[in-house]
């Protein structure tokens, strides 16, 4: 599986999500149709999962090295969060946000195709590579979903008043996302010790990872202290912007000139 | 009065104190002009121990005092979290260790924010806040507070020991040539050499590369264009790639070869040979067969000119670089292979494969080895383990609870 096989896979996945969503929305009182619609939406995510596995196999290294490669994982994971939230809290709307976000990630990849490159520089050849990056990925996915839920809550407060279940969703997604950010941070530190001799050097990437972690630490404490739920939705919705800076904004900072984490080869 | 300001949260005072701490920090930094003085072992350890003991005593004895309650409370903690985030933001935007001498950001220490006064003041206050909260959740001990103790206690230990121990951290670079021995190391930040308590003999330095790449080079725009590849993505016999107007197929490939007297490549050993590929270039009715090679310090690269472009074969990027070294000193005699991500421990030091002479690439005779000594590492790692344990409990709590917030 190489990148020339990517566009058909991406378009098929997006088509699955679109068709599944339409079926689901029009299946009001027909349970059979509803099940079919789920099957189709889940198939979209599975298709991407299969592509990642096959691409990994051809590359002979984990496809986690470039931003484009990590976007593939986001596109596969984000819808899964939407499905799981529905399974657990019976909240249906989140999955549509999630599939839209995933389609957005796939579109970026379609517009800017990656270069097929098997090389994995020595710094990345480590047992820490996969856990560190995957944990961060899943953390980002959960926080993206949390932010989507928060935006939804903000909008629905204007329209129809507060929804306790909606608050619970954005809260628990943020909590789990924070847990994964913490693991990612510590794994990164342990890896940095093995790769570069010290666990923390205030490299711009590390600094921004720390800032995003503090932002969610702040959220949890505001929440523990009983700050109003409505205000907290704004906080969650906006914290994600800090994460976005950490994820791909860092490269544009003046401080990034001497960063050791270059997430784009050459 | 006391209650009105500090009681029941005291968000306003908390925010004011945090802002004040940052301001005073910058003022002190401006006036003194240098960062925080550093204390070495054992004074830094003494400081951490006394600090922790004081927090324990105050936390236990004055747990009903309004002022102490405020110091250890969430509003003050939150204000300090935002203050730390603010200072980190400065450190995340302004290049650290950059030369901005004389300018206002430079005088305020913004290019060395994490070793400056504002950061120190805020972190000290934060450690008070965090430490008190840990004491209150630990004494008396209750199992239901375990997650809090581990997470917050771990964070306290990492922050306190990481910062206090930074002065005892030694990171030095040992440059050593193949077949030679060295016990002298370079200290980057002080720009001087030091004597090590052991010596490093470099038996062998080697680099393995990924397979080479065939690309089209445009000298006018100094641009490299990779072609459309077929199924085969690695350069070897049968590899095909195409560019608008022509296509290339590899007919023969030798990963390690040198030319004989007539210029024809012959297979050789791994260490002296370079990759050679015989390619057939097909364009609008013409077809030619040529040898490409990646070149080395001793062999001219073999390229093919096509109009104003060149078809070239680039050496692959380094896959592994490895120093086989023999260490002698207080820890006896030890032979190890150093690679990136595979450091070795010796007599309290840890040795890392750091770099080599990049101009010479695979032919580098020089290896740069980093030696690190960090006596505080066990304490910091203990903190990391506590954080991860607390984190795992937190995760469990997060997925178990399903009711509303
Ligand atoms: C908290 C501080 C962090 C530390 C100490 C850390 C440590 C490391 C280390 C040692 C590597 C391998 C070497 C390299 O960068 O080339 C690495 C790679 C990577 N890290 Fe982190 N990391 C941190 C934060 C993050 C964050 C916030 C992300 C968010 C996406 C992230 C994602 C990645 C990715 C995608 C790679 C591999 C990409 C590449 O270099 O090509 N890391 N990290």
XYZ file of C-alpha atoms and ligand atoms in Angstrom:
714
model
C 0.000 0.000 0.000
C 1.642 3.270 -1.016
C 0.414 6.838 -1.117
C -0.900 6.477 -4.656
C -3.600 4.273 -3.130
C -4.548 6.953 -0.629
C -7.015 9.153 -2.583
C -9.480 6.328 -3.390
C -9.325 5.123 0.225
C -9.884 8.631 1.581
C -12.760 9.360 -0.761
C -14.405 6.033 0.031
C -14.120 6.657 3.787
C -15.641 10.120 3.429
C -18.411 8.720 1.245
C -19.152 6.071 3.894
C -19.448 8.744 6.559
C -21.679 10.929 4.416
C -23.967 8.068 3.364
C -24.077 6.631 6.887
C -24.985 10.034 8.352
C -27.733 10.634 5.823
C -29.160 7.159 6.396
C -29.043 7.623 10.161
C -30.766 10.995 9.998
C -33.516 9.647 7.806
C -34.017 6.370 9.684
C -36.081 7.836 12.510
C -38.348 4.929 13.250
C -36.736 2.151 11.280
C -34.232 0.305 13.495
C -32.908 -1.887 10.689
C -31.886 1.171 8.695
C -30.288 2.641 11.804
C -28.125 -0.439 12.282
C -27.116 -0.378 8.636
C -26.158 3.277 8.927
C -23.884 2.472 11.867
C -22.298 -0.344 9.942
C -21.474 2.031 7.117
C -20.065 4.768 9.349
C -17.915 2.324 11.314
C -16.727 0.807 8.047
C -15.338 4.221 7.084
C -13.133 4.279 10.165
C -12.153 0.620 9.738
C -11.144 1.268 6.152
C -8.754 3.971 7.320
C -7.456 1.696 10.055
C -6.776 -0.962 7.471
C -4.991 1.564 5.238
C -2.774 2.665 8.124
C -1.851 -0.935 8.894
C -1.066 -1.724 5.251
C 0.870 1.515 4.815
C 2.858 0.738 7.974
C 3.693 -2.640 6.483
C 4.959 -1.136 3.208
C 6.862 1.665 4.916
C 8.531 -0.806 7.279
C 8.256 1.819 10.005
C 5.321 3.257 11.966
C 3.592 5.938 9.876
C 3.928 8.490 12.652
C 6.791 10.589 11.441
C 5.247 13.448 9.524
C 2.297 15.675 10.308
C 0.553 14.166 7.284
C 1.024 10.677 8.663
C -0.297 11.659 12.078
C -3.350 13.258 10.430
C -4.214 9.814 9.063
C -4.452 8.514 12.612
C -6.586 11.445 13.727
C -8.945 10.786 10.855
C -9.283 7.145 11.907
C -9.577 7.766 15.665
C -11.796 10.848 15.962
C -14.936 9.186 14.563
C -14.327 6.247 16.920
C -14.532 8.657 19.873
C -17.854 9.893 18.529
C -19.184 6.323 18.266
C -17.977 5.420 21.761
C -19.567 8.518 23.272
C -22.867 7.533 21.729
C -22.493 3.968 22.976
C -21.884 5.185 26.481
C -23.900 8.354 26.976
C -26.504 7.891 24.232
C -25.425 11.194 22.755
C -25.778 11.099 19.012
C -24.671 14.518 17.794
C -20.974 14.277 18.695
C -20.225 11.700 16.003
C -21.261 14.088 13.225
C -18.807 16.721 14.460
C -16.175 13.997 14.686
C -16.706 12.697 11.175
C -16.637 16.242 9.810
C -13.333 16.868 11.598
C -11.919 13.597 10.271
C -12.996 14.472 6.730
C -11.244 17.807 7.195
C -7.988 16.044 8.129
C -8.280 13.723 5.136
C -8.867 16.707 2.860
C -5.667 18.374 4.059
C -3.790 15.198 3.203
C -5.418 15.004 -0.206
C -4.495 18.612 -0.929
C -0.887 18.236 0.306
C 0.266 14.709 -0.459
C 3.148 13.442 1.648
C 6.327 12.094 0.162
C 6.768 8.371 0.465
C 9.926 7.979 2.525
C 10.947 4.917 4.451
C 13.740 6.555 6.383
C 13.372 6.729 10.138
C 16.156 8.812 11.632
C 18.096 7.209 14.474
C 16.493 9.454 17.138
C 13.116 7.935 16.314
C 14.241 4.302 16.402
C 13.144 3.651 19.926
C 10.639 1.573 21.813
C 9.223 4.884 23.049
C 8.314 6.165 19.606
C 4.976 4.411 19.180
C 3.648 4.766 22.758
C 4.705 8.413 23.023
C 3.121 9.503 19.783
C 0.012 7.313 19.992
C -0.747 8.463 23.525
C -0.450 12.081 22.399
C -2.565 11.356 19.358
C -5.378 9.819 21.360
C -5.114 12.648 23.891
C -5.477 15.221 21.116
C -8.369 13.293 19.629
C -10.237 13.272 22.962
C -9.565 16.966 23.532
C -10.679 17.808 20.005
C -13.906 15.934 20.714
C -14.194 17.686 24.068
C -13.833 21.037 22.361
C -16.447 20.069 19.757
C -18.797 19.053 22.574
C -18.122 22.356 24.340
C -18.978 24.347 21.216
C -22.134 22.313 20.867
C -23.020 23.096 24.494
C -22.392 26.803 23.999
C -24.680 26.869 20.993
C -27.425 24.807 22.577
C -27.454 26.997 25.700
C -28.416 29.897 23.461
C -31.040 27.859 21.703
C -32.668 25.678 24.305
C -30.988 26.016 27.683
C -28.390 23.916 29.447
C -28.035 20.184 28.911
C -26.451 18.314 31.824
C -25.513 15.347 29.705
C -23.715 17.580 27.225
C -21.696 19.054 30.089
C -20.796 15.592 31.301
C -19.493 14.636 27.879
C -17.212 17.644 27.419
C -15.977 17.188 30.997
C -15.134 13.499 30.814
C -13.534 13.826 27.402
C -11.345 16.626 28.777
C -10.477 14.551 31.827
C -9.437 11.528 29.779
C -7.616 13.769 27.314
C -5.684 15.318 30.183
C -4.705 11.890 31.478
C -3.286 11.017 28.064
C -1.477 14.356 27.746
C 0.156 13.606 31.084
C 1.268 10.168 29.933
C 2.530 11.643 26.673
C 4.505 14.285 28.532
C 6.132 11.786 30.889
C 6.813 9.251 28.113
C 8.358 12.068 26.091
C 10.564 13.011 29.019
C 11.692 9.408 29.588
C 12.419 9.045 25.884
C 14.296 12.348 25.717
C 16.561 11.049 28.486
C 17.436 7.977 26.399
C 17.742 9.834 23.102
C 19.400 13.108 24.071
C 20.701 12.693 27.580
C 18.226 14.860 29.473
C 14.542 14.557 30.212
C 13.662 18.197 29.896
C 15.429 21.011 28.066
C 12.671 23.625 27.616
C 12.799 23.053 23.910
C 9.955 25.050 22.267
C 7.983 21.874 21.597
C 8.359 20.796 25.202
C 7.471 24.252 26.453
C 4.288 24.328 24.385
C 3.393 20.803 25.469
C 3.793 22.027 29.056
C 1.614 25.091 28.392
C -1.177 22.973 26.898
C -0.922 20.605 29.831
C -1.207 23.564 32.229
C -4.255 24.827 30.335
C -6.105 21.579 31.013
C -4.719 21.388 34.533
C -6.307 24.811 34.976
C -9.576 23.466 33.615
C -9.677 20.576 36.070
C -9.021 22.891 39.008
C -11.587 25.443 37.903
C -14.026 22.596 37.577
C -13.112 21.170 41.003
C -13.561 24.581 42.541
C -17.086 24.832 41.213
C -16.766 27.400 38.450
C -19.987 27.726 36.455
C -20.446 25.042 33.792
C -21.360 27.612 31.136
C -18.125 29.513 31.584
C -16.178 26.273 31.502
C -17.582 25.394 28.064
C -15.916 28.527 26.719
C -12.713 27.573 28.489
C -12.731 24.069 26.950
C -13.693 25.312 23.527
C -10.762 27.747 23.521
C -8.115 25.597 25.240
C -8.000 23.477 22.154
C -6.483 26.429 20.311
C -3.446 26.202 22.607
C -3.118 22.538 21.672
C -3.272 23.441 18.011
C -0.355 25.830 18.494
C 1.552 23.028 20.166
C 0.705 20.602 17.432
C 1.635 22.567 14.345
C 2.004 26.206 15.321
C 5.310 25.739 17.120
C 7.201 25.501 13.854
C 6.236 29.091 13.059
C 7.418 30.572 16.364
C 10.601 32.635 16.484
C 11.725 30.264 19.231
C 11.562 27.238 16.946
C 14.805 27.998 15.093
C 16.747 25.768 17.419
C 14.164 23.123 18.199
C 15.352 19.536 18.201
C 11.863 18.224 17.464
C 11.439 18.907 13.794
C 8.223 17.169 12.950
C 8.655 17.679 9.238
C 11.731 16.102 7.719
C 13.561 18.701 5.582
C -10.517 41.533 57.663
C -8.445 38.367 57.261
C -11.567 36.377 56.360
C -12.827 38.970 53.939
C -9.622 38.865 51.912
C -8.360 35.332 52.267
C -11.399 33.369 53.361
C -13.501 31.235 51.098
C -11.319 31.183 48.063
C -9.921 34.673 47.904
C -9.678 34.701 44.138
C -8.993 38.409 44.020
C -6.034 38.311 46.412
C -4.733 35.187 44.710
C -4.675 36.827 41.325
C -3.099 39.967 42.779
C -0.350 38.024 44.534
C 0.434 36.042 41.375
C 0.675 39.226 39.309
C 2.773 40.817 42.038
C 5.149 37.840 42.123
C 5.683 38.076 38.376
C 6.191 41.831 38.553
C 8.602 41.684 41.477
C 10.452 38.896 39.715
C 10.956 40.995 36.611
C 11.941 44.027 38.698
C 14.573 42.021 40.563
C 15.809 40.528 37.317
C 16.087 44.000 35.801
C 18.028 45.396 38.735
C 20.357 42.470 39.337
C 20.787 41.718 35.668
C 21.629 38.053 36.126
C 19.649 34.912 36.713
C 19.105 33.157 40.006
C 22.317 32.122 41.805
C 22.739 28.349 41.832
C 23.419 26.117 44.803
C 25.276 22.895 44.406
C 25.152 19.671 46.330
C 24.631 19.437 49.300
C 23.116 22.914 49.752
C 20.367 22.418 47.203
C 19.408 19.107 48.836
C 19.381 20.785 52.225
C 17.133 23.504 50.859
C 14.641 21.019 49.418
C 14.616 19.007 52.658
C 14.071 22.057 54.893
C 11.423 23.412 52.518
C 9.525 20.119 52.563
C 9.804 19.864 56.349
C 8.477 23.389 56.814
C 5.511 22.656 54.570
C 4.776 19.527 56.571
C 4.965 21.356 59.914
C 2.910 24.343 58.795
C 0.403 22.153 57.043
C -0.163 19.974 60.089
C -0.020 22.657 62.806
C -1.932 25.441 61.094
C -4.452 23.577 59.047
C -7.245 25.790 60.353
C -5.470 29.084 59.916
C -7.238 31.176 57.273
C -4.009 32.457 55.760
C -2.370 29.019 55.527
C -5.592 27.612 54.115
C -5.512 30.284 51.445
C -1.894 29.497 50.509
C -2.766 25.840 50.039
C -6.116 26.493 48.369
C -7.313 26.044 44.822
C -7.744 29.754 43.915
C -4.127 30.541 44.732
C -3.003 27.386 42.957
C -4.988 28.338 39.876
C -3.562 31.845 39.814
C -0.066 30.394 39.986
C -0.820 27.825 37.269
C -1.799 30.704 35.011
C 1.292 32.669 36.046
C 3.532 29.694 35.186
C 1.681 29.274 31.904
C 2.213 32.965 31.168
C 5.958 32.775 31.842
C 6.210 29.569 29.797
C 4.416 31.368 26.994
C 7.194 33.941 26.972
C 9.695 31.094 26.912
C 7.771 29.393 24.122
C 7.770 32.436 21.859
C 11.072 34.221 22.497
C 14.080 32.125 21.470
C 15.787 30.868 24.608
C 19.533 31.331 24.898
C 19.263 33.772 22.030
C 21.513 36.814 22.100
C 19.384 39.821 22.923
C 21.925 41.523 25.168
C 21.079 45.112 25.985
C 17.490 44.995 24.749
C 14.608 45.253 27.204
C 13.529 41.590 26.873
C 17.156 40.677 27.475
C 17.403 42.776 30.618
C 14.186 41.240 31.882
C 15.721 37.816 31.318
C 13.095 36.793 28.788
C 15.650 34.881 26.751
C 16.492 32.757 29.789
C 13.068 32.799 31.391
C 13.303 29.396 33.072
C 16.359 30.309 35.077
C 15.215 33.823 35.919
C 13.727 35.437 39.006
C 10.051 35.646 37.972
C 9.945 31.935 37.253
C 11.745 31.084 40.479
C 9.409 33.216 42.618
C 6.263 31.858 41.034
C 7.462 28.260 41.249
C 8.419 28.672 44.910
C 4.931 29.959 45.707
C 3.456 27.163 43.633
C 5.478 24.563 45.537
C 4.097 26.016 48.796
C 0.583 25.731 47.440
C 1.042 22.246 46.035
C 2.989 21.020 49.066
C 0.350 22.158 51.570
C -2.433 20.544 49.579
C -0.494 17.266 49.528
C 0.109 17.431 53.296
C -3.583 17.946 53.966
C -4.564 15.001 51.812
C -1.859 12.757 53.255
C -2.281 13.424 56.993
C -4.362 11.578 58.102
C -3.880 8.889 55.473
C -6.966 7.790 53.585
C -6.990 5.382 50.678
C -9.517 7.454 48.787
C -6.909 10.205 48.543
C -4.271 7.981 46.983
C -4.712 9.336 43.485
C -4.340 12.910 44.726
C -1.244 12.104 46.782
C 0.500 10.307 43.928
C -0.264 12.840 41.240
C 0.315 16.011 43.238
C 3.143 14.601 45.329
C 4.865 13.318 42.188
C 4.522 16.685 40.524
C 5.984 18.401 43.616
C 8.979 16.066 43.609
C 9.623 16.472 39.880
C 9.408 20.263 40.058
C 11.435 20.665 43.243
C 14.119 18.095 42.459
C 14.305 18.895 38.760
C 14.898 22.584 39.411
C 17.087 22.254 42.501
C 19.098 19.477 40.881
C 19.673 21.354 37.619
C 22.848 22.864 39.098
C 24.358 19.405 39.652
C 23.621 18.265 36.122
C 26.778 17.851 34.037
C 26.553 17.462 30.267
C 29.825 17.385 28.388
C 30.953 16.384 24.909
C 33.854 14.027 24.257
C 35.244 14.324 20.731
C 37.247 11.224 19.881
C 38.888 9.978 16.669
C 38.941 6.406 15.454
C 41.893 4.508 16.898
C 42.553 7.129 19.563
C 41.802 7.616 23.215
C 40.528 10.665 25.068
C 39.686 11.605 28.613
C 39.036 15.261 27.981
C 35.598 16.694 27.451
C 34.208 19.998 26.290
C 31.692 21.924 28.427
C 29.465 23.773 25.946
C 27.956 26.391 28.237
C 31.247 27.375 29.790
C 33.231 26.989 26.599
C 36.116 25.145 28.235
C 37.586 21.665 28.499
C 37.543 19.407 31.541
C 39.299 16.252 32.657
C 37.091 13.165 32.989
C 37.628 10.453 35.614
C 37.725 7.856 32.822
C 38.931 7.594 29.262
C 37.246 6.623 26.021
C 39.013 4.683 23.263
C 37.179 4.705 19.934
C 37.733 1.322 18.297
C 35.354 1.788 15.421
C 32.858 4.317 14.164
C 30.389 3.217 11.513
C 27.310 4.493 9.762
C 24.635 2.486 8.016
C 22.490 4.290 5.487
C 19.046 3.794 4.047
C 18.988 2.841 0.396
C 19.854 5.699 -1.970
C 17.288 7.754 -3.860
C 17.224 8.595 -7.550
C 15.992 12.146 -8.092
C 16.062 14.874 -10.713
C 18.079 17.942 -9.780
C 17.285 21.369 -11.200
C 20.470 23.452 -10.739
C 18.862 26.738 -11.827
C 16.360 26.703 -8.999
C 18.406 24.434 -6.718
C 15.437 22.106 -6.499
C 15.130 18.361 -6.202
C 12.218 16.511 -7.792
C 11.380 12.939 -6.942
C 9.646 10.981 -9.652
C 6.520 8.876 -9.625
C 7.505 5.481 -8.365
C 6.107 2.139 -9.287
C 5.376 -0.618 -6.787
C 9.037 -0.930 -5.905
C 9.965 2.005 -3.655
C 13.567 1.106 -2.958
C 16.365 1.518 -5.482
C 17.321 -1.994 -6.645
C 17.080 -4.062 -9.803
C 13.663 -3.495 -11.345
C 13.062 -0.129 -9.666
C 11.162 2.262 -11.940
C 10.450 5.950 -11.653
C 9.107 8.486 -14.100
C 9.216 12.225 -14.593
C 7.215 14.188 -17.176
C 8.805 13.261 -20.506
C 10.959 10.295 -19.579
C 11.294 7.282 -17.359
C 14.085 5.466 -15.613
C 14.554 1.806 -14.830
C 17.317 0.268 -12.744
C 18.934 -2.636 -14.635
C 21.704 -3.454 -12.206
C 22.410 -2.387 -8.632
C 25.388 -2.804 -6.311
C 25.082 -1.388 -2.805
C 28.876 -1.457 -2.299
C 31.195 -1.066 -5.244
C 34.258 0.825 -6.496
C 35.345 1.408 -10.083
C 38.221 -0.606 -11.536
C 40.933 0.934 -13.726
C 38.594 1.056 -16.730
C 35.916 2.802 -14.714
C 33.571 -0.184 -14.511
C 32.164 -0.665 -10.999
C 33.133 -3.847 -9.139
C 31.580 -5.175 -5.960
C 33.635 -4.628 -2.801
C 33.356 -4.693 0.955
C 30.898 -2.676 2.964
C 33.321 -0.139 4.357
C 34.921 1.266 1.198
C 32.214 0.742 -1.430
C 29.436 3.095 -2.488
C 26.107 2.407 -4.212
C 26.150 2.046 -8.021
C 23.051 1.707 -10.199
C 22.914 1.017 -13.939
C 19.862 2.810 -15.298
C 18.039 2.798 -18.586
C 16.581 6.189 -19.440
C 13.743 6.158 -21.963
C 12.488 9.381 -23.516
C 10.502 9.944 -26.699
C 12.107 7.217 -28.764
C 15.619 7.506 -27.340
C 17.027 5.158 -24.791
C 20.404 5.239 -23.069
C 22.048 3.147 -20.385
C 24.340 4.753 -17.824
C 25.878 4.137 -14.423
C 24.857 6.380 -11.528
C 26.708 6.487 -8.240
C 26.338 8.499 -5.063
C 29.937 9.692 -4.928
C 32.199 9.830 -1.901
C 35.186 11.910 -0.802
C 37.303 9.734 -3.147
C 34.973 9.017 -6.072
C 33.220 11.603 -8.215
C 29.437 11.215 -8.158
C 28.101 9.675 -11.353
C 25.226 11.771 -12.727
C 23.455 12.008 -16.081
C 22.616 15.330 -17.681
C 19.157 15.602 -19.251
C 18.613 19.013 -20.829
C 19.026 21.463 -18.019
C 18.466 18.838 -15.330
C 20.623 16.169 -13.795
C 19.591 12.690 -12.840
C 21.433 11.987 -9.603
C 21.553 9.295 -6.972
C 21.602 10.627 -3.424
C 22.988 8.552 -0.589
C 20.251 7.508 1.805
C 19.916 9.242 5.151
C 21.768 7.697 8.101
C 19.979 4.727 9.567
C 22.333 3.819 12.386
C 25.510 5.376 13.635
C 27.525 3.471 16.105
C 30.686 3.953 18.138
C 32.445 0.881 19.443
C 34.321 2.206 22.473
C 36.460 0.871 25.290
C 36.076 2.674 28.607
C 38.746 2.573 31.285
C 38.779 4.188 34.684
C 37.353 3.714 38.154
C 34.713 1.323 36.804
C 37.290 -1.033 35.319
C 37.538 -1.872 31.629
C 34.343 -2.033 29.631
C 33.609 -2.455 25.929
C 30.316 -1.019 24.663
C 28.575 -0.070 21.441
C 26.968 3.360 21.609
C 24.076 4.225 19.342
C 21.433 6.933 19.356
C 18.747 5.803 21.814
C 21.160 3.204 23.229
C 23.276 4.916 25.871
C 25.595 3.076 28.237
C 26.229 3.640 31.933
C 29.731 3.863 33.350
C 30.878 4.871 36.838
C 27.986 7.240 37.557
C 28.012 8.696 34.050
C 25.813 7.913 31.101
C 27.354 7.998 27.632
C 25.419 8.852 24.482
C 26.200 8.660 20.798
C 25.725 12.296 19.911
C 27.114 13.062 16.473
C 29.974 12.824 14.015
C 31.635 14.868 11.329
C 28.603 15.436 9.124
C 30.636 16.811 6.222
C 32.486 13.518 5.959
C 29.269 11.551 6.469
C 29.904 7.827 6.278
C 33.640 8.482 6.151
C 33.747 10.367 9.399
C 36.667 9.398 11.641
C 35.324 11.529 14.422
C 32.626 10.585 16.871
C 31.041 12.994 19.329
C 30.047 11.290 22.540
C 28.039 13.029 25.194
C 28.648 12.211 28.835
C 25.927 13.082 31.349
C 25.913 12.959 35.112
C 22.666 13.691 36.903
C 22.721 12.674 40.572
C 19.115 13.853 41.039
C 17.705 11.570 38.369
C 16.419 8.874 40.773
C 14.394 11.482 42.689
C 12.892 12.915 39.505
C 12.100 9.448 38.170
C 10.425 8.601 41.463
C 8.226 11.648 40.870
C 7.499 10.518 37.299
C 6.462 7.089 38.514
C 4.149 8.636 41.120
C 2.593 10.893 38.481
C 2.005 7.940 36.180
C 0.503 5.835 38.970
C -1.807 8.677 39.992
C -2.628 9.222 36.369
C -3.610 5.587 35.891
C -5.975 5.840 38.881
C -7.381 9.069 37.460
C -8.005 7.340 34.136
C -9.835 4.566 35.915
C -11.997 7.100 37.715
C -12.659 8.923 34.458
C -13.963 5.881 32.633
C -15.820 4.381 35.582
C -18.036 7.314 36.449
C -20.881 7.708 34.033
C -23.303 9.973 35.851
C -23.486 13.673 35.111
C -20.914 16.100 36.448
C 6.454 17.108 26.580
C 7.518 17.205 25.968
C 7.917 16.250 24.912
C 9.049 15.516 24.935
C 10.105 15.528 26.029
C 9.065 14.760 23.723
C 10.055 13.883 23.363
C 10.167 13.360 22.113
C 11.304 12.685 21.617
C 12.577 12.400 22.408
C 11.059 12.363 20.312
C 11.982 11.697 19.335
C 13.000 12.564 18.703
C 12.520 13.662 17.761
O 11.780 14.548 18.138
O 12.938 13.664 16.595
C 9.738 12.807 20.011
C 9.128 12.637 18.783
C 7.838 12.956 18.535
N 6.965 13.572 19.383
Fe 7.435 14.238 21.196
N 7.946 15.034 22.992
C 7.218 15.945 23.680
C 6.010 16.500 23.278
C 5.299 16.123 22.153
C 4.021 16.657 21.802
C 3.238 17.702 22.560
C 3.637 16.056 20.680
C 2.327 16.365 20.025
C 1.944 15.997 18.878
C 4.672 15.151 20.304
C 4.661 14.343 19.195
C 5.782 13.742 18.708
C 5.894 13.189 17.390
C 4.798 13.180 16.330
C 7.192 12.696 17.289
C 7.833 12.044 16.090
C 7.876 13.039 14.982
C 9.222 13.310 14.347
O 10.154 13.778 15.028
O 9.310 13.128 13.129
N 5.676 15.210 21.237
N 9.220 13.424 21.111
